[in-house]
PDB file of C-alpha atoms in Angstrom:
ATOM      1  CA  MET A  20     -11.659  12.681  59.494  1.00  0.00           C
ATOM      2  CA  GLU A  21     -13.296  12.250  62.901  1.00  0.00           C
ATOM      3  CA  ILE A  22     -11.897  14.188  65.833  1.00  0.00           C
ATOM      4  CA  LEU A  23     -12.238  13.150  69.466  1.00  0.00           C
ATOM      5  CA  ALA A  24     -12.582  16.159  71.785  1.00  0.00           C
ATOM      6  CA  PHE A  25     -11.816  15.637  75.474  1.00  0.00           C
ATOM      7  CA  GLY A  26     -12.941  17.778  78.408  1.00  0.00           C
ATOM      8  CA  VAL A  27     -15.815  19.473  76.595  1.00  0.00           C
ATOM      9  CA  GLN A  28     -18.153  21.543  78.755  1.00  0.00           C
ATOM     10  CA  SER A  29     -21.876  21.436  78.004  1.00  0.00           C
ATOM     11  CA  ASP A  30     -21.912  25.132  77.026  1.00  0.00           C
ATOM     12  CA  GLU A  31     -18.938  24.546  74.764  1.00  0.00           C
ATOM     13  CA  LYS A  32     -20.269  21.515  72.881  1.00  0.00           C
ATOM     14  CA  PRO A  33     -22.641  23.288  70.442  1.00  0.00           C
ATOM     15  CA  LEU A  34     -19.929  25.804  69.576  1.00  0.00           C
ATOM     16  CA  ILE A  35     -17.470  22.996  68.788  1.00  0.00           C
ATOM     17  CA  GLU A  36     -20.005  21.117  66.702  1.00  0.00           C
ATOM     18  CA  LYS A  37     -20.834  24.267  64.747  1.00  0.00           C
ATOM     19  CA  ALA A  38     -17.159  25.090  64.139  1.00  0.00           C
ATOM     20  CA  PHE A  39     -16.500  21.653  62.629  1.00  0.00           C
ATOM     21  CA  GLU A  40     -19.784  21.425  60.736  1.00  0.00           C
ATOM     22  CA  GLY A  41     -19.204  20.651  57.072  1.00  0.00           C
ATOM     23  CA  ARG A  42     -15.494  20.038  57.677  1.00  0.00           C
ATOM     24  CA  HIS A  43     -14.959  17.024  59.912  1.00  0.00           C
ATOM     25  CA  GLU A  44     -16.947  14.860  62.285  1.00  0.00           C
ATOM     26  CA  VAL A  45     -16.318  15.607  65.949  1.00  0.00           C
ATOM     27  CA  ARG A  46     -17.173  13.482  68.980  1.00  0.00           C
ATOM     28  CA  CYS A  47     -17.310  15.399  72.246  1.00  0.00           C
ATOM     29  CA  LEU A  48     -16.524  13.828  75.622  1.00  0.00           C
ATOM     30  CA  ASP A  49     -16.908  15.472  79.014  1.00  0.00           C
ATOM     31  CA  VAL A  50     -14.069  13.373  80.467  1.00  0.00           C
ATOM     32  CA  PHE A  51     -10.538  14.723  80.479  1.00  0.00           C
ATOM     33  CA  LEU A  52      -7.657  13.080  78.694  1.00  0.00           C
ATOM     34  CA  SER A  53      -5.494  11.156  81.159  1.00  0.00           C
ATOM     35  CA  GLY A  54      -3.707   7.854  81.447  1.00  0.00           C
ATOM     36  CA  ASP A  55      -7.016   6.160  82.161  1.00  0.00           C
ATOM     37  CA  THR A  56      -8.978   7.726  79.301  1.00  0.00           C
ATOM     38  CA  ALA A  57      -6.290   7.832  76.590  1.00  0.00           C
ATOM     39  CA  PRO A  58      -7.242   4.375  75.194  1.00  0.00           C
ATOM     40  CA  ILE A  59     -10.616   5.832  74.180  1.00  0.00           C
ATOM     41  CA  ALA A  60      -8.775   7.708  71.427  1.00  0.00           C
ATOM     42  CA  THR A  61      -7.656   4.520  69.672  1.00  0.00           C
ATOM     43  CA  GLY A  62      -8.460   4.862  65.992  1.00  0.00           C
ATOM     44  CA  TYR A  63      -8.749   8.670  66.047  1.00  0.00           C
ATOM     45  CA  GLU A  64      -6.119  10.470  63.984  1.00  0.00           C
ATOM     46  CA  ALA A  65      -6.831  13.745  65.789  1.00  0.00           C
ATOM     47  CA  VAL A  66      -7.765  14.593  69.361  1.00  0.00           C
ATOM     48  CA  SER A  67      -8.662  17.959  70.837  1.00  0.00           C
ATOM     49  CA  THR A  68      -7.755  18.684  74.442  1.00  0.00           C
ATOM     50  CA  SER A  69      -8.420  21.300  77.087  1.00  0.00           C
ATOM     51  CA  VAL A  70      -5.923  22.889  79.447  1.00  0.00           C
ATOM     52  CA  ASN A  71      -6.689  20.468  82.296  1.00  0.00           C
ATOM     53  CA  CYS A  72      -5.968  17.377  80.230  1.00  0.00           C
ATOM     54  CA  ALA A  73      -2.664  15.728  81.134  1.00  0.00           C
ATOM     55  CA  LEU A  74      -0.489  14.875  78.124  1.00  0.00           C
ATOM     56  CA  GLY A  75       2.638  13.455  79.646  1.00  0.00           C
ATOM     57  CA  HIS A  76       4.876  10.676  78.355  1.00  0.00           C
ATOM     58  CA  ARG A  77       2.493   7.816  79.107  1.00  0.00           C
ATOM     59  CA  VAL A  78      -0.579   9.496  77.618  1.00  0.00           C
ATOM     60  CA  LEU A  79       1.205  10.575  74.453  1.00  0.00           C
ATOM     61  CA  GLN A  80       2.610   7.092  73.941  1.00  0.00           C
ATOM     62  CA  THR A  81      -0.866   5.611  74.304  1.00  0.00           C
ATOM     63  CA  LEU A  82      -2.263   8.121  71.811  1.00  0.00           C
ATOM     64  CA  ALA A  83       0.490   7.465  69.289  1.00  0.00           C
ATOM     65  CA  ALA A  84       0.101   3.697  69.632  1.00  0.00           C
ATOM     66  CA  GLY A  85      -3.601   4.112  68.908  1.00  0.00           C
ATOM     67  CA  GLY A  86      -2.966   6.040  65.718  1.00  0.00           C
ATOM     68  CA  THR A  87      -3.322   9.636  66.919  1.00  0.00           C
ATOM     69  CA  GLN A  88      -1.123  12.022  64.974  1.00  0.00           C
ATOM     70  CA  LEU A  89      -2.572  15.421  65.862  1.00  0.00           C
ATOM     71  CA  VAL A  90      -3.218  17.054  69.237  1.00  0.00           C
ATOM     72  CA  ALA A  91      -5.259  20.243  68.873  1.00  0.00           C
ATOM     73  CA  GLN A  92      -5.244  22.033  72.225  1.00  0.00           C
ATOM     74  CA  ARG A  93      -8.164  24.372  72.906  1.00  0.00           C
ATOM     75  CA  SER A  94      -6.153  26.926  74.875  1.00  0.00           C
ATOM     76  CA  THR A  95      -3.213  29.280  74.641  1.00  0.00           C
ATOM     77  CA  GLY A  96      -1.287  27.594  77.439  1.00  0.00           C
ATOM     78  CA  PHE A  97       0.400  24.273  76.731  1.00  0.00           C
ATOM     79  CA  ASN A  98       2.355  23.509  79.914  1.00  0.00           C
ATOM     80  CA  ASN A  99       0.233  20.342  80.234  1.00  0.00           C
ATOM     81  CA  ILE A 100       1.801  18.823  77.096  1.00  0.00           C
ATOM     82  CA  ASP A 101       5.251  17.212  76.948  1.00  0.00           C
ATOM     83  CA  LEU A 102       6.300  18.682  73.602  1.00  0.00           C
ATOM     84  CA  ASP A 103       9.626  16.825  73.500  1.00  0.00           C
ATOM     85  CA  VAL A 104       7.864  13.469  73.764  1.00  0.00           C
ATOM     86  CA  ALA A 105       5.297  14.494  71.160  1.00  0.00           C
ATOM     87  CA  GLU A 106       8.087  15.424  68.756  1.00  0.00           C
ATOM     88  CA  ARG A 107       9.891  12.116  69.299  1.00  0.00           C
ATOM     89  CA  LEU A 108       6.643  10.285  68.566  1.00  0.00           C
ATOM     90  CA  GLY A 109       6.170  12.223  65.351  1.00  0.00           C
ATOM     91  CA  MET A 110       2.971  13.894  66.518  1.00  0.00           C
ATOM     92  CA  THR A 111       1.762  17.348  65.500  1.00  0.00           C
ATOM     93  CA  VAL A 112       0.718  19.670  68.332  1.00  0.00           C
ATOM     94  CA  ALA A 113      -1.194  22.907  67.827  1.00  0.00           C
ATOM     95  CA  ARG A 114      -2.768  25.397  70.198  1.00  0.00           C
ATOM     96  CA  VAL A 115      -4.796  28.600  70.042  1.00  0.00           C
ATOM     97  CA  SER A 116      -2.197  31.363  70.099  1.00  0.00           C
ATOM     98  CA  SER A 117      -4.693  34.098  70.953  1.00  0.00           C
ATOM     99  CA  TYR A 118      -8.347  34.804  71.669  1.00  0.00           C
ATOM    100  CA  SER A 119     -10.345  37.641  73.225  1.00  0.00           C
ATOM    101  CA  PRO A 120      -8.053  39.209  75.837  1.00  0.00           C
ATOM    102  CA  TYR A 121     -11.029  41.065  77.247  1.00  0.00           C
ATOM    103  CA  SER A 122     -12.579  37.875  78.620  1.00  0.00           C
ATOM    104  CA  VAL A 123      -9.671  37.270  81.002  1.00  0.00           C
ATOM    105  CA  ALA A 124      -8.926  40.931  81.744  1.00  0.00           C
ATOM    106  CA  GLU A 125     -12.545  41.689  82.604  1.00  0.00           C
ATOM    107  CA  PHE A 126     -12.770  38.621  84.827  1.00  0.00           C
ATOM    108  CA  ALA A 127      -9.538  39.546  86.601  1.00  0.00           C
ATOM    109  CA  TRP A 128     -11.134  42.874  87.405  1.00  0.00           C
ATOM    110  CA  THR A 129     -14.288  41.072  88.519  1.00  0.00           C
ATOM    111  CA  LEU A 130     -12.214  39.133  91.050  1.00  0.00           C
ATOM    112  CA  GLY A 131     -10.347  42.215  92.199  1.00  0.00           C
ATOM    113  CA  LEU A 132     -13.475  44.282  92.705  1.00  0.00           C
ATOM    114  CA  ALA A 133     -15.373  41.408  94.321  1.00  0.00           C
ATOM    115  CA  VAL A 134     -12.769  40.900  97.050  1.00  0.00           C
ATOM    116  CA  ASN A 135     -12.318  44.654  97.498  1.00  0.00           C
ATOM    117  CA  ARG A 136     -16.032  45.316  98.009  1.00  0.00           C
ATOM    118  CA  ARG A 137     -16.752  42.013  99.817  1.00  0.00           C
ATOM    119  CA  ILE A 138     -19.403  41.070  97.263  1.00  0.00           C
ATOM    120  CA  VAL A 139     -19.592  37.368  98.156  1.00  0.00           C
ATOM    121  CA  ARG A 140     -19.981  38.072 101.863  1.00  0.00           C
ATOM    122  CA  ALA A 141     -22.598  40.741 101.169  1.00  0.00           C
ATOM    123  CA  SER A 142     -24.557  38.430  98.879  1.00  0.00           C
ATOM    124  CA  ASN A 143     -24.516  35.608 101.418  1.00  0.00           C
ATOM    125  CA  ARG A 144     -25.738  37.960 104.128  1.00  0.00           C
ATOM    126  CA  THR A 145     -28.635  39.379 102.170  1.00  0.00           C
ATOM    127  CA  ARG A 146     -29.809  35.870 101.289  1.00  0.00           C
ATOM    128  CA  ASP A 147     -30.346  35.507 105.038  1.00  0.00           C
ATOM    129  CA  PHE A 148     -31.945  38.984 105.181  1.00  0.00           C
ATOM    130  CA  ASP A 149     -28.920  40.312 107.058  1.00  0.00           C
ATOM    131  CA  PHE A 150     -28.441  43.838 105.729  1.00  0.00           C
ATOM    132  CA  ARG A 151     -25.702  45.078 108.039  1.00  0.00           C
ATOM    133  CA  LEU A 152     -22.689  46.879 106.572  1.00  0.00           C
ATOM    134  CA  GLU A 153     -20.134  45.833 109.201  1.00  0.00           C
ATOM    135  CA  GLY A 154     -17.121  44.193 107.622  1.00  0.00           C
ATOM    136  CA  LEU A 155     -18.068  45.220 104.073  1.00  0.00           C
ATOM    137  CA  MET A 156     -16.028  48.418 103.728  1.00  0.00           C
ATOM    138  CA  GLY A 157     -13.871  48.534 100.602  1.00  0.00           C
ATOM    139  CA  ARG A 158     -11.802  51.311  99.074  1.00  0.00           C
ATOM    140  CA  ASP A 159     -11.731  53.371  95.900  1.00  0.00           C
ATOM    141  CA  MET A 160      -9.545  52.135  93.064  1.00  0.00           C
ATOM    142  CA  HIS A 161      -9.244  55.681  91.718  1.00  0.00           C
ATOM    143  CA  GLY A 162      -5.854  57.162  92.526  1.00  0.00           C
ATOM    144  CA  ARG A 163      -4.323  53.872  93.623  1.00  0.00           C
ATOM    145  CA  THR A 164      -1.604  51.834  91.898  1.00  0.00           C
ATOM    146  CA  ALA A 165      -2.186  48.774  89.732  1.00  0.00           C
ATOM    147  CA  GLY A 166       0.819  46.539  89.154  1.00  0.00           C
ATOM    148  CA  VAL A 167       0.503  44.493  85.964  1.00  0.00           C
ATOM    149  CA  VAL A 168       2.860  41.517  85.829  1.00  0.00           C
ATOM    150  CA  GLY A 169       2.924  40.606  82.146  1.00  0.00           C
ATOM    151  CA  THR A 170       1.793  43.274  79.705  1.00  0.00           C
ATOM    152  CA  GLY A 171       0.834  41.303  76.617  1.00  0.00           C
ATOM    153  CA  LYS A 172      -2.652  41.513  75.146  1.00  0.00           C
ATOM    154  CA  ILE A 173      -4.431  40.504  78.362  1.00  0.00           C
ATOM    155  CA  GLY A 174      -2.240  42.669  80.574  1.00  0.00           C
ATOM    156  CA  GLU A 175      -2.822  45.573  78.214  1.00  0.00           C
ATOM    157  CA  ALA A 176      -6.600  45.063  78.345  1.00  0.00           C
ATOM    158  CA  PHE A 177      -6.419  44.991  82.160  1.00  0.00           C
ATOM    159  CA  ALA A 178      -4.329  48.180  82.149  1.00  0.00           C
ATOM    160  CA  ARG A 179      -6.877  49.973  79.956  1.00  0.00           C
ATOM    161  CA  ILE A 180      -9.592  49.224  82.505  1.00  0.00           C
ATOM    162  CA  ALA A 181      -7.319  50.377  85.336  1.00  0.00           C
ATOM    163  CA  HIS A 182      -6.626  53.566  83.397  1.00  0.00           C
ATOM    164  CA  GLY A 183     -10.371  54.088  83.157  1.00  0.00           C
ATOM    165  CA  PHE A 184     -10.560  53.894  86.951  1.00  0.00           C
ATOM    166  CA  GLY A 185      -7.930  56.604  87.143  1.00  0.00           C
ATOM    167  CA  MET A 186      -5.201  54.390  88.564  1.00  0.00           C
ATOM    168  CA  LYS A 187      -1.446  54.768  88.397  1.00  0.00           C
ATOM    169  CA  LEU A 188       0.058  51.960  86.293  1.00  0.00           C
ATOM    170  CA  LEU A 189       3.222  49.981  86.966  1.00  0.00           C
ATOM    171  CA  GLY A 190       4.321  47.191  84.621  1.00  0.00           C
ATOM    172  CA  TRP A 191       6.847  44.373  84.583  1.00  0.00           C
ATOM    173  CA  ASP A 192       7.725  42.307  81.525  1.00  0.00           C
ATOM    174  CA  ILE A 193      10.676  41.248  79.388  1.00  0.00           C
ATOM    175  CA  ALA A 194       9.700  43.925  76.840  1.00  0.00           C
ATOM    176  CA  GLU A 195       7.674  47.115  77.097  1.00  0.00           C
ATOM    177  CA  ASN A 196       4.285  47.320  75.391  1.00  0.00           C
ATOM    178  CA  PRO A 197       4.030  50.718  73.623  1.00  0.00           C
ATOM    179  CA  GLU A 198       0.249  50.694  74.094  1.00  0.00           C
ATOM    180  CA  CYS A 199       0.719  50.407  77.857  1.00  0.00           C
ATOM    181  CA  VAL A 200       3.340  53.149  77.852  1.00  0.00           C
ATOM    182  CA  ALA A 201       0.843  55.369  76.009  1.00  0.00           C
ATOM    183  CA  LEU A 202      -1.588  54.785  78.882  1.00  0.00           C
ATOM    184  CA  GLY A 203       1.002  56.167  81.284  1.00  0.00           C
ATOM    185  CA  MET A 204       2.419  52.864  82.529  1.00  0.00           C
ATOM    186  CA  THR A 205       5.862  52.988  84.096  1.00  0.00           C
ATOM    187  CA  TYR A 206       7.946  49.842  83.689  1.00  0.00           C
ATOM    188  CA  VAL A 207       9.842  48.973  86.852  1.00  0.00           C
ATOM    189  CA  SER A 208      11.571  46.031  88.496  1.00  0.00           C
ATOM    190  CA  LYS A 209       9.405  43.240  89.825  1.00  0.00           C
ATOM    191  CA  GLU A 210      10.500  44.132  93.336  1.00  0.00           C
ATOM    192  CA  ARG A 211       9.392  47.759  93.008  1.00  0.00           C
ATOM    193  CA  LEU A 212       6.093  46.778  91.423  1.00  0.00           C
ATOM    194  CA  LEU A 213       5.274  44.385  94.257  1.00  0.00           C
ATOM    195  CA  ALA A 214       6.296  46.902  96.931  1.00  0.00           C
ATOM    196  CA  GLU A 215       4.337  49.874  95.548  1.00  0.00           C
ATOM    197  CA  SER A 216       1.173  48.364  94.056  1.00  0.00           C
ATOM    198  CA  ASP A 217      -2.206  48.390  95.759  1.00  0.00           C
ATOM    199  CA  LEU A 218      -3.412  45.732  93.332  1.00  0.00           C
ATOM    200  CA  VAL A 219      -1.160  43.118  91.698  1.00  0.00           C
ATOM    201  CA  THR A 220      -2.448  41.092  88.747  1.00  0.00           C
ATOM    202  CA  LEU A 221      -0.632  38.249  86.985  1.00  0.00           C
ATOM    203  CA  HIS A 222      -0.719  37.816  83.204  1.00  0.00           C
ATOM    204  CA  VAL A 223       2.425  35.862  82.317  1.00  0.00           C
ATOM    205  CA  PRO A 224       2.619  32.301  80.936  1.00  0.00           C
ATOM    206  CA  LEU A 225       3.700  29.392  83.106  1.00  0.00           C
ATOM    207  CA  MET A 226       7.149  28.101  82.229  1.00  0.00           C
ATOM    208  CA  PRO A 227      10.175  26.989  84.260  1.00  0.00           C
ATOM    209  CA  GLU A 228      11.292  30.615  84.629  1.00  0.00           C
ATOM    210  CA  THR A 229       7.940  31.747  86.022  1.00  0.00           C
ATOM    211  CA  GLN A 230       7.132  28.750  88.238  1.00  0.00           C
ATOM    212  CA  HIS A 231       6.396  30.241  91.686  1.00  0.00           C
ATOM    213  CA  LEU A 232       7.196  33.722  90.400  1.00  0.00           C
ATOM    214  CA  ILE A 233       5.206  34.869  93.418  1.00  0.00           C
ATOM    215  CA  ASP A 234       6.962  32.937  96.165  1.00  0.00           C
ATOM    216  CA  ALA A 235       7.271  33.606  99.885  1.00  0.00           C
ATOM    217  CA  GLU A 236       9.825  36.366  99.338  1.00  0.00           C
ATOM    218  CA  ALA A 237       7.703  38.068  96.686  1.00  0.00           C
ATOM    219  CA  LEU A 238       4.618  37.892  98.907  1.00  0.00           C
ATOM    220  CA  ARG A 239       6.510  39.523 101.779  1.00  0.00           C
ATOM    221  CA  MET A 240       7.447  42.412  99.468  1.00  0.00           C
ATOM    222  CA  MET A 241       3.797  43.320  98.929  1.00  0.00           C
ATOM    223  CA  LYS A 242       1.813  45.780 100.995  1.00  0.00           C
ATOM    224  CA  ASP A 243      -0.113  44.282 103.894  1.00  0.00           C
ATOM    225  CA  ASP A 244      -3.369  45.560 102.354  1.00  0.00           C
ATOM    226  CA  VAL A 245      -2.664  44.597  98.731  1.00  0.00           C
ATOM    227  CA  ILE A 246      -5.185  42.917  96.452  1.00  0.00           C
ATOM    228  CA  LEU A 247      -3.630  39.975  94.568  1.00  0.00           C
ATOM    229  CA  VAL A 248      -5.301  38.526  91.465  1.00  0.00           C
ATOM    230  CA  ASN A 249      -4.240  35.518  89.410  1.00  0.00           C
ATOM    231  CA  SER A 250      -6.213  34.622  86.292  1.00  0.00           C
ATOM    232  CA  SER A 251      -3.260  33.206  84.347  1.00  0.00           C
ATOM    233  CA  ARG A 252      -1.783  29.934  85.643  1.00  0.00           C
ATOM    234  CA  GLY A 253      -1.870  28.531  89.150  1.00  0.00           C
ATOM    235  CA  GLY A 254       1.801  27.615  89.230  1.00  0.00           C
ATOM    236  CA  LEU A 255       2.784  31.287  89.208  1.00  0.00           C
ATOM    237  CA  ILE A 256       1.984  31.452  92.936  1.00  0.00           C
ATOM    238  CA  ASP A 257       3.434  29.310  95.709  1.00  0.00           C
ATOM    239  CA  SER A 258       0.097  28.383  97.266  1.00  0.00           C
ATOM    240  CA  GLN A 259       1.500  27.191 100.585  1.00  0.00           C
ATOM    241  CA  ALA A 260       3.452  30.423 100.983  1.00  0.00           C
ATOM    242  CA  LEU A 261       0.272  32.359 100.198  1.00  0.00           C
ATOM    243  CA  VAL A 262      -1.635  30.476 102.903  1.00  0.00           C
ATOM    244  CA  ALA A 263       1.115  31.299 105.388  1.00  0.00           C
ATOM    245  CA  GLN A 264       0.834  35.017 104.615  1.00  0.00           C
ATOM    246  CA  LEU A 265      -2.955  34.947 104.801  1.00  0.00           C
ATOM    247  CA  ARG A 266      -2.777  33.278 108.207  1.00  0.00           C
ATOM    248  CA  GLU A 267      -0.809  36.316 109.389  1.00  0.00           C
ATOM    249  CA  GLY A 268      -3.782  38.492 108.446  1.00  0.00           C
ATOM    250  CA  ARG A 269      -2.181  40.085 105.418  1.00  0.00           C
ATOM    251  CA  PHE A 270      -3.864  41.240 102.168  1.00  0.00           C
ATOM    252  CA  THR A 271      -7.140  43.032 101.630  1.00  0.00           C
ATOM    253  CA  GLY A 272      -8.157  40.278  99.238  1.00  0.00           C
ATOM    254  CA  VAL A 273      -6.954  37.519  96.960  1.00  0.00           C
ATOM    255  CA  GLY A 274      -8.786  36.496  93.795  1.00  0.00           C
ATOM    256  CA  LEU A 275      -7.709  33.201  92.249  1.00  0.00           C
ATOM    257  CA  ASP A 276      -9.205  31.786  89.078  1.00  0.00           C
ATOM    258  CA  VAL A 277      -6.414  29.232  88.840  1.00  0.00           C
ATOM    259  CA  TYR A 278      -4.626  26.946  91.282  1.00  0.00           C
ATOM    260  CA  GLU A 279      -1.351  25.101  90.843  1.00  0.00           C
ATOM    261  CA  ALA A 280      -2.839  21.681  91.644  1.00  0.00           C
ATOM    262  CA  GLU A 281      -6.173  22.253  89.887  1.00  0.00           C
ATOM    263  CA  ALA A 282      -5.866  19.266  87.519  1.00  0.00           C
ATOM    264  CA  GLY A 283      -8.342  16.616  88.583  1.00  0.00           C
ATOM    265  CA  LEU A 284     -10.380  19.182  90.535  1.00  0.00           C
ATOM    266  CA  PHE A 285     -11.345  22.156  88.401  1.00  0.00           C
ATOM    267  CA  PHE A 286     -14.143  21.653  85.844  1.00  0.00           C
ATOM    268  CA  LEU A 287     -15.431  18.709  87.914  1.00  0.00           C
ATOM    269  CA  ASP A 288     -18.139  18.304  90.564  1.00  0.00           C
ATOM    270  CA  LYS A 289     -16.369  17.340  93.781  1.00  0.00           C
ATOM    271  CA  SER A 290     -19.139  18.519  96.093  1.00  0.00           C
ATOM    272  CA  LEU A 291     -19.933  15.036  97.376  1.00  0.00           C
ATOM    273  CA  GLU A 292     -16.306  13.989  97.807  1.00  0.00           C
ATOM    274  CA  THR A 293     -13.616  14.688 100.349  1.00  0.00           C
ATOM    275  CA  VAL A 294     -11.066  16.993  98.778  1.00  0.00           C
ATOM    276  CA  GLU A 295      -7.661  15.845  99.980  1.00  0.00           C
ATOM    277  CA  ASP A 296      -5.788  18.989  98.949  1.00  0.00           C
ATOM    278  CA  ASP A 297      -5.250  20.661 102.320  1.00  0.00           C
ATOM    279  CA  THR A 298      -3.828  23.830 100.792  1.00  0.00           C
ATOM    280  CA  LEU A 299      -6.851  24.451  98.585  1.00  0.00           C
ATOM    281  CA  ALA A 300      -9.201  23.539 101.433  1.00  0.00           C
ATOM    282  CA  ARG A 301      -7.485  26.146 103.617  1.00  0.00           C
ATOM    283  CA  LEU A 302      -7.495  28.804 100.897  1.00  0.00           C
ATOM    284  CA  VAL A 303     -11.244  28.697 100.409  1.00  0.00           C
ATOM    285  CA  THR A 304     -11.870  29.182 104.146  1.00  0.00           C
ATOM    286  CA  PHE A 305     -10.298  32.651 104.287  1.00  0.00           C
ATOM    287  CA  PRO A 306     -13.016  35.323 104.176  1.00  0.00           C
ATOM    288  CA  ASN A 307     -10.862  37.591 101.992  1.00  0.00           C
ATOM    289  CA  VAL A 308     -10.087  34.914  99.370  1.00  0.00           C
ATOM    290  CA  LEU A 309     -12.261  34.195  96.346  1.00  0.00           C
ATOM    291  CA  VAL A 310     -11.481  31.066  94.323  1.00  0.00           C
ATOM    292  CA  THR A 311     -13.180  30.356  90.991  1.00  0.00           C
ATOM    293  CA  SER A 312     -12.700  27.369  88.715  1.00  0.00           C
ATOM    294  CA  HIS A 313     -10.580  28.605  85.791  1.00  0.00           C
ATOM    295  CA  GLN A 314     -13.474  30.411  84.140  1.00  0.00           C
ATOM    296  CA  ALA A 315     -11.859  33.719  83.162  1.00  0.00           C
ATOM    297  CA  TYR A 316     -11.723  32.748  79.479  1.00  0.00           C
ATOM    298  CA  TYR A 317     -15.266  31.355  79.540  1.00  0.00           C
ATOM    299  CA  THR A 318     -17.281  33.843  77.487  1.00  0.00           C
ATOM    300  CA  ARG A 319     -19.203  33.058  74.329  1.00  0.00           C
ATOM    301  CA  ASP A 320     -16.891  35.401  72.434  1.00  0.00           C
ATOM    302  CA  ALA A 321     -13.652  33.843  73.644  1.00  0.00           C
ATOM    303  CA  VAL A 322     -14.770  30.214  73.477  1.00  0.00           C
ATOM    304  CA  GLY A 323     -16.154  30.824  69.992  1.00  0.00           C
ATOM    305  CA  GLN A 324     -12.773  32.137  68.878  1.00  0.00           C
ATOM    306  CA  ILE A 325     -11.002  29.212  70.541  1.00  0.00           C
ATOM    307  CA  VAL A 326     -13.070  26.529  68.838  1.00  0.00           C
ATOM    308  CA  ASP A 327     -12.917  28.307  65.473  1.00  0.00           C
ATOM    309  CA  ALA A 328      -9.129  28.436  65.736  1.00  0.00           C
ATOM    310  CA  THR A 329      -9.052  24.772  66.742  1.00  0.00           C
ATOM    311  CA  ALA A 330     -11.111  23.820  63.700  1.00  0.00           C
ATOM    312  CA  ALA A 331      -8.747  25.877  61.534  1.00  0.00           C
ATOM    313  CA  ASN A 332      -5.759  24.067  63.099  1.00  0.00           C
ATOM    314  CA  VAL A 333      -7.259  20.709  62.131  1.00  0.00           C
ATOM    315  CA  LEU A 334      -7.919  21.963  58.594  1.00  0.00           C
ATOM    316  CA  ASP A 335      -4.342  23.233  58.310  1.00  0.00           C
ATOM    317  CA  TYR A 336      -3.097  19.829  59.422  1.00  0.00           C
ATOM    318  CA  THR A 337      -5.152  17.939  56.838  1.00  0.00           C
ATOM    319  CA  GLU A 338      -4.080  20.297  54.057  1.00  0.00           C
ATOM    320  CA  GLY A 339      -0.413  20.338  55.027  1.00  0.00           C
ATOM    321  CA  ARG A 340      -0.231  23.971  56.137  1.00  0.00           C
ATOM    322  CA  ARG A 341       1.672  25.305  59.133  1.00  0.00           C
ATOM    323  CA  SER A 342       0.479  28.337  61.080  1.00  0.00           C
ATOM    324  CA  GLN A 343       1.708  30.256  64.108  1.00  0.00           C
ATOM    325  CA  ASN A 344      -0.452  27.964  66.240  1.00  0.00           C
ATOM    326  CA  VAL A 345       1.735  24.914  65.603  1.00  0.00           C
ATOM    327  CA  LEU A 346       3.975  23.995  68.538  1.00  0.00           C
ATOM    328  CA  VAL A 347       5.304  20.729  67.097  1.00  0.00           C
ATOM    329  CA  PRO A 348       5.174  20.554  63.273  1.00  0.00           C
ATOM    330  CA  ARG A 349       4.130  17.582  61.234  1.00  0.00           C
ATOM    331  CA  SER A 350       7.105  15.292  60.705  1.00  0.00           C
TER     332      SER A 350
END
């Protein structure tokens, strides 16, 4: 069987080809799956998609009409796929239920430390041979409070690093993680976590219940000098409300690896175009905000695990097996 993989990055392509070698043929495209590109999949029984591919009603109908029966998503998140429509069309949908949590946790810390110690500003200055220290003062993480919103595998990995810094740990989740409790984490209400934390990091999935979990009210609960990090899903934060708070001079720093309207922007070169998203354009102008393009997962270790799991999902499909990665089973 030949698989059509959408949204493949150049660094990712050799890993995908190696994972499928000797199993199935795979054709890699750098374009993302959308209403305009879906017809390319005509004749392919299986397609592989990335998190910024849009699989709504129209796209899924086009895929099904062209003979596609399997969607193998190369990510843990699947909020970009209309699972109800896929089920009605008799399609199988699988994802990667887990991969290296350290990739995202370490990058979340990279963002937090970078905004705390003004690394981007310092780097830009020294490129111009400006070696002044004014405006670069940060603060120790040791002895301060890290609030971890979502304490699954990634949240736990983040908490272990925070513990290594000697930080107090607060957690919020629907269930306590015994490993986090063993680190000394205290589980509290979301309101208390936001009010008491010096650093807030988000590690929960995006679903209707968590859409704009960090809204205007939640942002007002936080300390004026808090560091806010989001390396999970952009829709967790109300971006316009965040801009409003930043305009008031609040927050030591904000590190965002995701953005709620990133589809059609992230993973693409828009440097020669006019970006019409006023909220994103405003966010990147704040000197205490660092925006990266959804790269937290992007390590050789994590991507290798993702593509290996994707290849295994395709093999399970062809051999009639069902694993924990299946979101919509074969009808």
